[in-house]
PDB file of C-alpha atoms in Angstrom:
ATOM      1  CA  MET H 298     -42.661-101.479  68.280  1.00 47.00           C
ATOM      2  CA  THR H 299     -43.352 -97.995  67.149  1.00 50.00           C
ATOM      3  CA  THR H 300     -40.946 -96.423  64.247  1.00 55.00           C
ATOM      4  CA  THR H 301     -40.189 -92.946  63.780  1.00 57.00           C
ATOM      5  CA  ASN H 302     -41.463 -93.166  60.306  1.00 56.00           C
ATOM      6  CA  ASP H 303     -44.697 -94.775  61.766  1.00 56.00           C
ATOM      7  CA  LEU H 304     -45.218 -91.841  64.211  1.00 52.00           C
ATOM      8  CA  ALA H 305     -44.696 -89.265  61.248  1.00 54.00           C
ATOM      9  CA  LEU H 306     -47.290 -90.882  58.779  1.00 54.00           C
ATOM     10  CA  GLU H 307     -50.028 -90.962  61.823  1.00 56.00           C
ATOM     11  CA  MET H 308     -49.074 -87.279  62.556  1.00 58.00           C
ATOM     12  CA  SER H 309     -49.863 -86.656  58.753  1.00 60.00           C
ATOM     13  CA  GLU H 310     -52.982 -88.784  59.194  1.00 57.00           C
ATOM     14  CA  ILE H 311     -53.969 -86.779  61.902  1.00 56.00           C
ATOM     15  CA  LYS H 312     -53.073 -83.300  60.329  1.00 56.00           C
ATOM     16  CA  GLN H 313     -54.817 -84.039  56.868  1.00 57.00           C
ATOM     17  CA  THR H 314     -57.845 -85.198  59.181  1.00 62.00           C
ATOM     18  CA  HIS H 315     -58.024 -81.657  60.757  1.00 56.00           C
ATOM     19  CA  VAL H 316     -57.555 -80.195  57.518  1.00 50.00           C
ATOM     20  CA  ASP H 317     -60.837 -81.779  56.087  1.00 56.00           C
ATOM     21  CA  GLU H 318     -62.751 -81.252  59.233  1.00 59.00           C
ATOM     22  CA  ASP H 319     -61.877 -77.155  58.841  1.00 58.00           C
ATOM     23  CA  ARG H 320     -62.795 -77.290  55.215  1.00 56.00           C
ATOM     24  CA  ALA H 321     -65.818 -78.943  56.054  1.00 55.00           C
ATOM     25  CA  ARG H 322     -66.870 -76.421  58.724  1.00 58.00           C
ATOM     26  CA  HIS H 323     -65.605 -73.368  56.603  1.00 53.00           C
ATOM     27  CA  PRO H 324     -66.256 -73.764  53.281  1.00 54.00           C
ATOM     28  CA  VAL H 325     -64.073 -71.961  50.394  1.00 50.00           C
ATOM     29  CA  THR H 326     -66.059 -69.342  48.393  1.00 53.00           C
ATOM     30  CA  GLU H 327     -65.079 -68.082  45.344  1.00 51.00           C
ATOM     31  CA  ASN H 328     -64.462 -64.437  45.312  1.00 56.00           C
ATOM     32  CA  PRO H 329     -67.838 -62.460  43.835  1.00 60.00           C
ATOM     33  CA  LYS H 330     -65.559 -59.970  41.884  1.00 61.00           C
ATOM     34  CA  ASN H 331     -63.801 -62.652  39.783  1.00 70.00           C
ATOM     35  CA  GLU H 332     -67.247 -64.156  39.146  1.00 70.00           C
ATOM     36  CA  SER H 333     -68.680 -60.738  38.085  1.00 73.00           C
ATOM     37  CA  VAL H 334     -65.558 -60.212  35.620  1.00 73.00           C
ATOM     38  CA  ARG H 335     -66.027 -63.659  34.293  1.00 76.00           C
ATOM     39  CA  ARG H 336     -69.491 -62.975  33.831  1.00 77.00           C
ATOM     40  CA  GLN H 337     -68.984 -59.598  31.909  1.00 77.00           C
ATOM     41  CA  SER H 338     -66.159 -61.483  29.912  1.00 80.00           C
ATOM     42  CA  ARG H 339     -68.140 -63.852  28.677  1.00 81.00           C
ATOM     43  CA  ALA H 340     -71.344 -61.143  27.671  1.00 81.00           C
ATOM     44  CA  ALA H 341     -69.013 -59.129  26.057  1.00 81.00           C
ATOM     45  CA  TRP H 342     -67.657 -62.534  23.994  1.00 84.00           C
ATOM     46  CA  MET H 343     -71.206 -63.036  23.110  1.00 85.00           C
ATOM     47  CA  PHE H 344     -71.606 -59.706  21.613  1.00 85.00           C
ATOM     48  CA  LEU H 345     -68.511 -59.325  19.539  1.00 88.00           C
ATOM     49  CA  ALA H 346     -68.989 -63.494  18.096  1.00 89.00           C
ATOM     50  CA  ILE H 347     -71.819 -62.081  15.566  1.00 88.00           C
ATOM     51  CA  PRO H 348     -69.627 -59.330  14.163  1.00 89.00           C
ATOM     52  CA  LEU H 349     -66.414 -61.179  14.274  1.00 91.00           C
ATOM     53  CA  LEU H 350     -68.314 -64.033  12.523  1.00 92.00           C
ATOM     54  CA  PHE H 351     -69.622 -61.606   9.486  1.00 92.00           C
ATOM     55  CA  PHE H 352     -66.054 -60.168   9.333  1.00 92.00           C
ATOM     56  CA  ALA H 353     -64.438 -63.728   8.924  1.00 92.00           C
ATOM     57  CA  VAL H 354     -66.766 -64.794   6.665  1.00 92.00           C
ATOM     58  CA  PHE H 355     -67.346 -61.837   4.555  1.00 92.00           C
ATOM     59  CA  VAL H 356     -63.413 -60.502   5.238  1.00 91.00           C
ATOM     60  CA  ILE H 357     -60.825 -62.450   6.060  1.00 93.00           C
ATOM     61  CA  ILE H 358     -61.943 -65.951   4.316  1.00 94.00           C
ATOM     62  CA  PRO H 359     -62.429 -63.798   1.105  1.00 92.00           C
ATOM     63  CA  LEU H 360     -59.409 -62.078   1.461  1.00 92.00           C
ATOM     64  CA  LEU H 361     -57.674 -65.543   1.728  1.00 93.00           C
ATOM     65  CA  LEU H 362     -59.287 -66.893  -1.164  1.00 92.00           C
ATOM     66  CA  ALA H 363     -58.575 -63.385  -3.168  1.00 92.00           C
ATOM     67  CA  VAL H 364     -55.055 -64.268  -2.514  1.00 92.00           C
ATOM     68  CA  GLY H 365     -54.681 -68.080  -3.329  1.00 94.00           C
ATOM     69  CA  THR H 366     -56.507 -67.002  -6.588  1.00 93.00           C
ATOM     70  CA  SER H 367     -54.572 -64.614  -7.613  1.00 94.00           C
ATOM     71  CA  PHE H 368     -51.927 -67.203  -8.266  1.00 95.00           C
ATOM     72  CA  THR H 369     -54.325 -69.506 -10.430  1.00 95.00           C
ATOM     73  CA  ASP H 370     -55.853 -69.361 -14.378  1.00 93.00           C
ATOM     74  CA  TYR H 371     -59.062 -69.908 -12.385  1.00 92.00           C
ATOM     75  CA  SER H 372     -62.065 -68.369 -14.890  1.00 86.00           C
ATOM     76  CA  ILE H 373     -65.247 -69.353 -13.219  1.00 82.00           C
ATOM     77  CA  VAL H 374     -65.781 -71.764 -16.000  1.00 82.00           C
ATOM     78  CA  SER H 375     -62.760 -74.425 -15.731  1.00 82.00           C
ATOM     79  CA  ALA H 376     -60.726 -75.630 -12.121  1.00 85.00           C
ATOM     80  CA  PRO H 377     -57.998 -73.352 -11.490  1.00 89.00           C
ATOM     81  CA  HIS H 378     -54.494 -74.350 -11.979  1.00 92.00           C
ATOM     82  CA  TRP H 379     -51.738 -72.866 -10.005  1.00 94.00           C
ATOM     83  CA  ILE H 380     -49.355 -70.745 -12.292  1.00 95.00           C
ATOM     84  CA  GLY H 381     -47.412 -68.736  -9.541  1.00 93.00           C
ATOM     85  CA  LEU H 382     -46.388 -65.521 -10.463  1.00 94.00           C
ATOM     86  CA  ALA H 383     -47.901 -65.584 -14.150  1.00 96.00           C
ATOM     87  CA  ASN H 384     -50.399 -62.977 -13.523  1.00 95.00           C
ATOM     88  CA  PHE H 385     -48.397 -60.441 -11.976  1.00 95.00           C
ATOM     89  CA  ARG H 386     -45.991 -60.750 -14.852  1.00 96.00           C
ATOM     90  CA  ALA H 387     -48.544 -60.267 -17.026  1.00 95.00           C
ATOM     91  CA  VAL H 388     -50.224 -57.390 -15.544  1.00 95.00           C
ATOM     92  CA  LEU H 389     -46.771 -55.162 -15.501  1.00 93.00           C
ATOM     93  CA  SER H 390     -46.840 -55.900 -19.717  1.00 94.00           C
ATOM     94  CA  ASP H 391     -50.352 -55.465 -20.234  1.00 95.00           C
ATOM     95  CA  SER H 392     -51.469 -52.278 -22.162  1.00 94.00           C
ATOM     96  CA  PHE H 393     -54.898 -51.949 -21.256  1.00 94.00           C
ATOM     97  CA  PHE H 394     -53.762 -52.014 -17.268  1.00 96.00           C
ATOM     98  CA  TRP H 395     -51.192 -49.034 -18.197  1.00 96.00           C
ATOM     99  CA  VAL H 396     -54.108 -47.179 -19.891  1.00 96.00           C
ATOM    100  CA  ALA H 397     -56.501 -47.522 -17.057  1.00 96.00           C
ATOM    101  CA  MET H 398     -53.575 -46.232 -14.524  1.00 96.00           C
ATOM    102  CA  ARG H 399     -52.812 -43.665 -16.277  1.00 97.00           C
ATOM    103  CA  ASN H 400     -56.741 -42.594 -16.722  1.00 97.00           C
ATOM    104  CA  THR H 401     -56.757 -43.079 -12.993  1.00 97.00           C
ATOM    105  CA  VAL H 402     -53.716 -41.073 -12.302  1.00 96.00           C
ATOM    106  CA  TYR H 403     -55.219 -38.627 -14.390  1.00 97.00           C
ATOM    107  CA  TYR H 404     -58.150 -38.745 -12.809  1.00 97.00           C
ATOM    108  CA  THR H 405     -56.456 -38.539  -9.282  1.00 96.00           C
ATOM    109  CA  ALA H 406     -54.323 -35.316 -10.208  1.00 97.00           C
ATOM    110  CA  VAL H 407     -57.546 -32.929 -11.539  1.00 97.00           C
ATOM    111  CA  TYR H 408     -60.025 -33.976  -8.828  1.00 97.00           C
ATOM    112  CA  VAL H 409     -58.131 -33.571  -5.690  1.00 96.00           C
ATOM    113  CA  PRO H 410     -57.115 -29.741  -6.211  1.00 96.00           C
ATOM    114  CA  LEU H 411     -60.174 -29.440  -7.549  1.00 97.00           C
ATOM    115  CA  GLY H 412     -62.262 -31.269  -4.407  1.00 96.00           C
ATOM    116  CA  LEU H 413     -60.037 -29.497  -1.842  1.00 96.00           C
ATOM    117  CA  VAL H 414     -60.694 -26.443  -2.985  1.00 96.00           C
ATOM    118  CA  VAL H 415     -64.688 -26.833  -3.707  1.00 96.00           C
ATOM    119  CA  SER H 416     -64.518 -28.252  -0.031  1.00 96.00           C
ATOM    120  CA  PHE H 417     -62.413 -25.965   1.849  1.00 96.00           C
ATOM    121  CA  GLY H 418     -63.709 -22.993  -0.032  1.00 95.00           C
ATOM    122  CA  THR H 419     -67.568 -23.929   0.860  1.00 95.00           C
ATOM    123  CA  ALA H 420     -66.725 -24.716   4.507  1.00 95.00           C
ATOM    124  CA  LEU H 421     -65.316 -21.298   4.948  1.00 94.00           C
ATOM    125  CA  LEU H 422     -68.628 -20.191   3.398  1.00 93.00           C
ATOM    126  CA  LEU H 423     -70.544 -21.930   5.767  1.00 93.00           C
ATOM    127  CA  ASN H 424     -68.486 -21.457   8.831  1.00 91.00           C
ATOM    128  CA  ARG H 425     -71.160 -19.434  10.505  1.00 88.00           C
ATOM    129  CA  ARG H 426     -74.208 -19.941  12.853  1.00 86.00           C
ATOM    130  CA  THR H 427     -76.997 -18.656  10.841  1.00 90.00           C
ATOM    131  CA  TRP H 428     -79.770 -20.520  10.244  1.00 92.00           C
ATOM    132  CA  SER H 429     -79.189 -20.170   6.597  1.00 92.00           C
ATOM    133  CA  ALA H 430     -75.596 -21.622   6.642  1.00 91.00           C
ATOM    134  CA  LYS H 431     -77.399 -24.648   8.323  1.00 91.00           C
ATOM    135  CA  VAL H 432     -79.744 -25.474   5.422  1.00 94.00           C
ATOM    136  CA  PHE H 433     -77.250 -24.724   2.966  1.00 93.00           C
ATOM    137  CA  ARG H 434     -75.130 -27.811   4.724  1.00 93.00           C
ATOM    138  CA  THR H 435     -77.980 -30.022   4.850  1.00 93.00           C
ATOM    139  CA  LEU H 436     -78.021 -29.295   0.885  1.00 94.00           C
ATOM    140  CA  PHE H 437     -74.759 -29.756  -0.027  1.00 94.00           C
ATOM    141  CA  TYR H 438     -74.666 -33.205   2.140  1.00 94.00           C
ATOM    142  CA  ILE H 439     -77.441 -34.598   0.354  1.00 94.00           C
ATOM    143  CA  PRO H 440     -75.869 -36.517  -2.852  1.00 93.00           C
ATOM    144  CA  VAL H 441     -73.252 -37.813  -0.340  1.00 92.00           C
ATOM    145  CA  VAL H 442     -76.372 -40.033   1.167  1.00 91.00           C
ATOM    146  CA  SER H 443     -77.894 -40.312  -2.422  1.00 91.00           C
ATOM    147  CA  SER H 444     -77.574 -43.581  -4.081  1.00 90.00           C
ATOM    148  CA  SER H 445     -74.887 -43.534  -7.146  1.00 90.00           C
ATOM    149  CA  VAL H 446     -77.857 -44.664  -9.523  1.00 91.00           C
ATOM    150  CA  ALA H 447     -79.957 -41.581  -9.122  1.00 92.00           C
ATOM    151  CA  THR H 448     -76.952 -39.229  -9.209  1.00 93.00           C
ATOM    152  CA  ALA H 449     -75.611 -40.825 -12.620  1.00 92.00           C
ATOM    153  CA  THR H 450     -78.919 -40.148 -14.013  1.00 92.00           C
ATOM    154  CA  ILE H 451     -79.318 -36.616 -12.450  1.00 93.00           C
ATOM    155  CA  TRP H 452     -75.765 -35.927 -14.601  1.00 95.00           C
ATOM    156  CA  VAL H 453     -76.461 -37.693 -17.561  1.00 93.00           C
ATOM    157  CA  TRP H 454     -79.701 -35.023 -17.989  1.00 93.00           C
ATOM    158  CA  VAL H 455     -77.082 -32.140 -16.681  1.00 94.00           C
ATOM    159  CA  LEU H 456     -74.566 -33.338 -19.335  1.00 94.00           C
ATOM    160  CA  ASN H 457     -76.339 -33.849 -22.298  1.00 92.00           C
ATOM    161  CA  LYS H 458     -75.293 -32.247 -25.693  1.00 90.00           C
ATOM    162  CA  ASP H 459     -78.467 -31.057 -26.519  1.00 88.00           C
ATOM    163  CA  LYS H 460     -80.487 -30.323 -23.896  1.00 88.00           C
ATOM    164  CA  GLY H 461     -77.978 -30.808 -20.720  1.00 91.00           C
ATOM    165  CA  MET H 462     -78.019 -27.759 -17.947  1.00 93.00           C
ATOM    166  CA  LEU H 463     -74.249 -27.213 -18.434  1.00 93.00           C
ATOM    167  CA  ASN H 464     -74.455 -26.447 -21.754  1.00 93.00           C
ATOM    168  CA  MET H 465     -77.516 -24.506 -21.610  1.00 94.00           C
ATOM    169  CA  VAL H 466     -75.604 -22.230 -19.163  1.00 93.00           C
ATOM    170  CA  LEU H 467     -72.309 -22.247 -21.240  1.00 92.00           C
ATOM    171  CA  GLY H 468     -74.728 -20.892 -24.273  1.00 92.00           C
ATOM    172  CA  TRP H 469     -75.627 -17.786 -22.161  1.00 94.00           C
ATOM    173  CA  PHE H 470     -72.135 -16.841 -22.669  1.00 92.00           C
ATOM    174  CA  HIS H 471     -72.008 -17.888 -26.679  1.00 91.00           C
ATOM    175  CA  ILE H 472     -69.802 -20.714 -25.945  1.00 91.00           C
ATOM    176  CA  ASN H 473     -70.827 -24.034 -27.816  1.00 91.00           C
ATOM    177  CA  GLY H 474     -70.386 -27.150 -24.995  1.00 90.00           C
ATOM    178  CA  PRO H 475     -68.708 -30.243 -26.189  1.00 92.00           C
ATOM    179  CA  ASN H 476     -70.081 -33.403 -26.376  1.00 93.00           C
ATOM    180  CA  TRP H 477     -69.505 -34.617 -22.749  1.00 94.00           C
ATOM    181  CA  LEU H 478     -69.819 -38.171 -22.292  1.00 93.00           C
ATOM    182  CA  ASN H 479     -68.964 -39.415 -26.053  1.00 93.00           C
ATOM    183  CA  ASP H 480     -66.350 -36.943 -26.308  1.00 92.00           C
ATOM    184  CA  SER H 481     -62.918 -38.755 -25.189  1.00 92.00           C
ATOM    185  CA  GLN H 482     -61.088 -35.444 -24.455  1.00 93.00           C
ATOM    186  CA  TRP H 483     -64.157 -34.337 -21.824  1.00 95.00           C
ATOM    187  CA  ALA H 484     -65.253 -37.765 -20.476  1.00 95.00           C
ATOM    188  CA  MET H 485     -63.105 -38.105 -17.846  1.00 96.00           C
ATOM    189  CA  PHE H 486     -63.773 -34.231 -16.922  1.00 95.00           C
ATOM    190  CA  ALA H 487     -67.189 -34.666 -17.163  1.00 95.00           C
ATOM    191  CA  ILE H 488     -66.628 -37.684 -14.474  1.00 96.00           C
ATOM    192  CA  ILE H 489     -64.352 -35.490 -12.308  1.00 96.00           C
ATOM    193  CA  LEU H 490     -67.070 -32.983 -12.090  1.00 95.00           C
ATOM    194  CA  MET H 491     -70.146 -35.408 -11.300  1.00 95.00           C
ATOM    195  CA  SER H 492     -67.611 -36.668  -8.436  1.00 95.00           C
ATOM    196  CA  ILE H 493     -66.571 -33.339  -7.253  1.00 96.00           C
ATOM    197  CA  TRP H 494     -70.755 -32.722  -6.669  1.00 95.00           C
ATOM    198  CA  ALA H 495     -71.230 -36.228  -5.092  1.00 93.00           C
ATOM    199  CA  GLY H 496     -68.594 -35.898  -2.451  1.00 92.00           C
ATOM    200  CA  PHE H 497     -67.353 -32.743  -1.636  1.00 93.00           C
ATOM    201  CA  GLY H 498     -70.170 -32.578   1.458  1.00 93.00           C
ATOM    202  CA  VAL H 499     -67.701 -35.222   3.585  1.00 94.00           C
ATOM    203  CA  ASN H 500     -64.965 -33.056   3.326  1.00 95.00           C
ATOM    204  CA  MET H 501     -66.738 -29.939   3.644  1.00 95.00           C
ATOM    205  CA  ILE H 502     -68.139 -31.060   6.763  1.00 95.00           C
ATOM    206  CA  ILE H 503     -64.527 -32.313   8.243  1.00 95.00           C
ATOM    207  CA  PHE H 504     -63.325 -28.880   7.280  1.00 95.00           C
ATOM    208  CA  LEU H 505     -65.993 -27.303   9.088  1.00 94.00           C
ATOM    209  CA  GLY H 506     -65.077 -29.287  12.254  1.00 92.00           C
ATOM    210  CA  GLY H 507     -61.035 -28.087  11.892  1.00 92.00           C
ATOM    211  CA  LEU H 508     -62.507 -24.503  11.220  1.00 92.00           C
ATOM    212  CA  GLN H 509     -64.345 -24.312  14.379  1.00 90.00           C
ATOM    213  CA  SER H 510     -61.276 -25.623  16.448  1.00 88.00           C
ATOM    214  CA  VAL H 511     -59.363 -22.567  14.918  1.00 89.00           C
ATOM    215  CA  PRO H 512     -58.863 -20.407  18.255  1.00 87.00           C
ATOM    216  CA  VAL H 513     -61.035 -17.096  17.823  1.00 85.00           C
ATOM    217  CA  ASP H 514     -57.997 -15.238  19.393  1.00 88.00           C
ATOM    218  CA  LEU H 515     -55.804 -15.719  16.783  1.00 87.00           C
ATOM    219  CA  ARG H 516     -58.148 -14.534  13.969  1.00 86.00           C
ATOM    220  CA  GLU H 517     -58.765 -11.196  15.957  1.00 87.00           C
ATOM    221  CA  ALA H 518     -54.960 -10.955  16.588  1.00 90.00           C
ATOM    222  CA  ALA H 519     -54.825 -10.656  12.724  1.00 88.00           C
ATOM    223  CA  LYS H 520     -57.712  -8.161  12.196  1.00 88.00           C
ATOM    224  CA  LEU H 521     -56.057  -5.879  14.893  1.00 87.00           C
ATOM    225  CA  ASP H 522     -52.918  -6.101  12.791  1.00 86.00           C
ATOM    226  CA  GLY H 523     -54.350  -4.910   9.502  1.00 87.00           C
ATOM    227  CA  ALA H 524     -54.854  -8.296   8.061  1.00 87.00           C
ATOM    228  CA  ASN H 525     -57.334  -8.498   5.148  1.00 90.00           C
ATOM    229  CA  TRP H 526     -59.676 -11.723   4.950  1.00 88.00           C
ATOM    230  CA  TRP H 527     -57.446 -13.682   2.390  1.00 90.00           C
ATOM    231  CA  GLN H 528     -54.285 -12.962   4.537  1.00 91.00           C
ATOM    232  CA  ILE H 529     -56.062 -14.146   7.556  1.00 90.00           C
ATOM    233  CA  VAL H 530     -57.537 -17.486   5.957  1.00 90.00           C
ATOM    234  CA  TRP H 531     -53.749 -18.184   4.246  1.00 92.00           C
ATOM    235  CA  ASN H 532     -51.402 -17.372   7.212  1.00 91.00           C
ATOM    236  CA  VAL H 533     -53.751 -17.846  10.214  1.00 90.00           C
ATOM    237  CA  VAL H 534     -56.591 -20.479   9.387  1.00 92.00           C
ATOM    238  CA  ILE H 535     -55.025 -22.715   6.633  1.00 92.00           C
ATOM    239  CA  PRO H 536     -51.705 -23.561   9.232  1.00 90.00           C
ATOM    240  CA  SER H 537     -54.042 -24.141  11.474  1.00 90.00           C
ATOM    241  CA  ILE H 538     -55.786 -26.978  10.056  1.00 92.00           C
ATOM    242  CA  ARG H 539     -52.769 -28.827   8.379  1.00 90.00           C
ATOM    243  CA  PRO H 540     -53.368 -31.784   9.963  1.00 88.00           C
ATOM    244  CA  THR H 541     -57.197 -31.805   8.779  1.00 91.00           C
ATOM    245  CA  MET H 542     -55.859 -30.482   5.746  1.00 92.00           C
ATOM    246  CA  PHE H 543     -53.491 -33.570   4.714  1.00 91.00           C
ATOM    247  CA  LEU H 544     -55.901 -35.998   6.305  1.00 90.00           C
ATOM    248  CA  VAL H 545     -58.879 -35.197   3.259  1.00 94.00           C
ATOM    249  CA  THR H 546     -55.791 -34.720   0.783  1.00 93.00           C
ATOM    250  CA  MET H 547     -54.887 -38.518   1.303  1.00 92.00           C
ATOM    251  CA  GLN H 548     -58.716 -39.410   1.435  1.00 92.00           C
ATOM    252  CA  LEU H 549     -58.970 -37.823  -1.703  1.00 95.00           C
ATOM    253  CA  ILE H 550     -56.220 -39.624  -3.467  1.00 95.00           C
ATOM    254  CA  ILE H 551     -57.411 -43.055  -1.743  1.00 93.00           C
ATOM    255  CA  GLY H 552     -61.084 -42.728  -3.220  1.00 94.00           C
ATOM    256  CA  SER H 553     -59.245 -41.675  -6.638  1.00 96.00           C
ATOM    257  CA  PHE H 554     -57.708 -44.660  -7.160  1.00 95.00           C
ATOM    258  CA  GLN H 555     -61.071 -46.548  -6.053  1.00 94.00           C
ATOM    259  CA  VAL H 556     -63.214 -44.678  -8.383  1.00 95.00           C
ATOM    260  CA  PHE H 557     -65.334 -47.068 -10.210  1.00 95.00           C
ATOM    261  CA  ASP H 558     -69.081 -45.750 -10.253  1.00 92.00           C
ATOM    262  CA  GLN H 559     -69.005 -42.946 -12.338  1.00 92.00           C
ATOM    263  CA  ALA H 560     -67.300 -44.490 -14.704  1.00 93.00           C
ATOM    264  CA  TYR H 561     -69.342 -47.334 -14.829  1.00 94.00           C
ATOM    265  CA  LEU H 562     -72.942 -45.724 -14.876  1.00 93.00           C
ATOM    266  CA  LEU H 563     -71.898 -42.365 -17.139  1.00 93.00           C
ATOM    267  CA  THR H 564     -69.406 -43.442 -19.668  1.00 93.00           C
ATOM    268  CA  GLY H 565     -68.957 -47.364 -19.270  1.00 92.00           C
ATOM    269  CA  GLY H 566     -65.556 -46.797 -19.585  1.00 92.00           C
ATOM    270  CA  GLY H 567     -66.002 -45.319 -22.902  1.00 88.00           C
ATOM    271  CA  PRO H 568     -65.608 -43.293 -25.337  1.00 92.00           C
ATOM    272  CA  GLY H 569     -63.018 -45.928 -26.640  1.00 88.00           C
ATOM    273  CA  ASN H 570     -60.692 -46.410 -23.227  1.00 92.00           C
ATOM    274  CA  ALA H 571     -60.788 -43.178 -22.282  1.00 94.00           C
ATOM    275  CA  THR H 572     -62.617 -43.664 -18.899  1.00 95.00           C
ATOM    276  CA  ILE H 573     -61.445 -47.029 -17.661  1.00 96.00           C
ATOM    277  CA  THR H 574     -60.280 -47.074 -14.120  1.00 96.00           C
ATOM    278  CA  ILE H 575     -58.043 -49.486 -12.400  1.00 96.00           C
ATOM    279  CA  VAL H 576     -61.048 -50.661 -10.726  1.00 96.00           C
ATOM    280  CA  TYR H 577     -63.113 -50.422 -13.592  1.00 97.00           C
ATOM    281  CA  TYR H 578     -60.587 -52.804 -15.497  1.00 96.00           C
ATOM    282  CA  ILE H 579     -61.070 -55.177 -12.475  1.00 96.00           C
ATOM    283  CA  TYR H 580     -64.487 -55.299 -13.080  1.00 96.00           C
ATOM    284  CA  ASN H 581     -64.159 -56.142 -16.974  1.00 95.00           C
ATOM    285  CA  SER H 582     -61.368 -58.447 -16.224  1.00 94.00           C
ATOM    286  CA  GLY H 583     -63.068 -60.430 -13.123  1.00 93.00           C
ATOM    287  CA  PHE H 584     -66.972 -60.349 -14.742  1.00 92.00           C
ATOM    288  CA  GLY H 585     -66.465 -59.583 -18.296  1.00 91.00           C
ATOM    289  CA  SER H 586     -63.455 -61.888 -19.518  1.00 90.00           C
ATOM    290  CA  LEU H 587     -64.193 -63.883 -16.160  1.00 92.00           C
ATOM    291  CA  LYS H 588     -60.373 -64.233 -15.740  1.00 93.00           C
ATOM    292  CA  MET H 589     -60.851 -64.105 -12.097  1.00 93.00           C
ATOM    293  CA  GLY H 590     -57.269 -65.258 -11.219  1.00 95.00           C
ATOM    294  CA  TYR H 591     -56.179 -62.043 -13.222  1.00 96.00           C
ATOM    295  CA  ALA H 592     -58.641 -59.777 -11.485  1.00 95.00           C
ATOM    296  CA  SER H 593     -57.074 -60.688  -7.811  1.00 95.00           C
ATOM    297  CA  ALA H 594     -53.719 -60.341  -9.034  1.00 96.00           C
ATOM    298  CA  LEU H 595     -54.752 -56.765 -10.563  1.00 96.00           C
ATOM    299  CA  SER H 596     -56.540 -55.946  -7.087  1.00 95.00           C
ATOM    300  CA  PHE H 597     -53.099 -56.828  -5.284  1.00 95.00           C
ATOM    301  CA  VAL H 598     -51.392 -54.123  -7.501  1.00 95.00           C
ATOM    302  CA  LEU H 599     -54.037 -51.803  -6.744  1.00 95.00           C
ATOM    303  CA  PHE H 600     -54.119 -52.751  -2.942  1.00 94.00           C
ATOM    304  CA  ALA H 601     -50.427 -51.945  -2.985  1.00 94.00           C
ATOM    305  CA  ILE H 602     -50.778 -48.475  -4.635  1.00 94.00           C
ATOM    306  CA  ILE H 603     -53.299 -48.006  -1.687  1.00 94.00           C
ATOM    307  CA  LEU H 604     -51.539 -49.424   0.719  1.00 93.00           C
ATOM    308  CA  VAL H 605     -48.449 -46.875   0.019  1.00 92.00           C
ATOM    309  CA  PHE H 606     -50.833 -43.804   0.489  1.00 90.00           C
ATOM    310  CA  SER H 607     -52.101 -45.405   3.688  1.00 89.00           C
ATOM    311  CA  LEU H 608     -48.516 -45.848   5.385  1.00 91.00           C
ATOM    312  CA  ILE H 609     -47.775 -42.237   4.243  1.00 88.00           C
ATOM    313  CA  ASN H 610     -51.104 -40.949   5.721  1.00 84.00           C
ATOM    314  CA  MET H 611     -50.439 -42.870   9.112  1.00 84.00           C
ATOM    315  CA  HIS H 612     -46.698 -41.611   9.684  1.00 82.00           C
ATOM    316  CA  PHE H 613     -47.576 -37.827   9.261  1.00 80.00           C
ATOM    317  CA  THR H 614     -50.600 -38.023  11.455  1.00 76.00           C
ATOM    318  CA  ASP H 615     -48.820 -40.122  13.910  1.00 74.00           C
ATOM    319  CA  LYS H 616     -45.805 -37.259  13.424  1.00 74.00           C
ATOM    320  CA  GLU H 617     -48.254 -34.589  13.501  1.00 68.00           C
ATOM    321  CA  GLU H 618     -49.582 -36.088  16.871  1.00 65.00           C
ATOM    322  CA  SER H 619     -46.503 -36.393  18.633  1.00 65.00           C
TER     323      SER H 619
END
């Protein structure tokens, strides 16, 4: 006798058989659009794989190692031992660190305003659509792409006390030029001169981009109101490129705290410790004294300083955009 359960089971089997036959006659094919998306995704990851690998090997892993090293007494020649925050406490009581900080702050205080004036002034002069302006833009940008060694070699000659070009020019005005690289009062200023010459081309290009975005109508209206060239620059141009001015200022400040090549190549931190900067002191601590743990701690102190200025830059940039 057939029960209700048996009938239900037979009906289920018949239904499943029909479903299987229907699938056999009409196989399900994948959406070509989904397959194309997956193929493009795989290709994208293949292109990203190598850059991500390099980023991990040369940035992420060294950064993590530096974090760990800063809490040890690692010195290359001996195994590292965990010492906690001892390196960071030593930084705060290190007189040489504060000398390097003072020199770096002095460099920043002089270099930033001079760099702004030179790069902005040059951009104003070259903001013209003439062939000569294009030539000078190229000439002023060449030092930016020149090697630090070549630049330092030129400036060692320029700053030479007896045969240098700078003292020769000063001699025309009956000024006895100093021994730039061996006088503790002038050595840092000599480095600043080299830094301005070597780097103002980048900021000049940035300022040129900002100047070319200033509406011509504003300048023409100022001229009609009787404004002279300086009044147009001060009251029209500078307010119009305020975000660009702020961007260049922050870049100069951050770059000033990272100065190394100039001090290393021109003066070696001397005379005395007159030109030793924070980055130079980090280099000397790590590769001169072989105190890698202490050098790592110094690096993170510098990182904290630069991070503050970077956050300020991001805050005001977002504020200007909004």
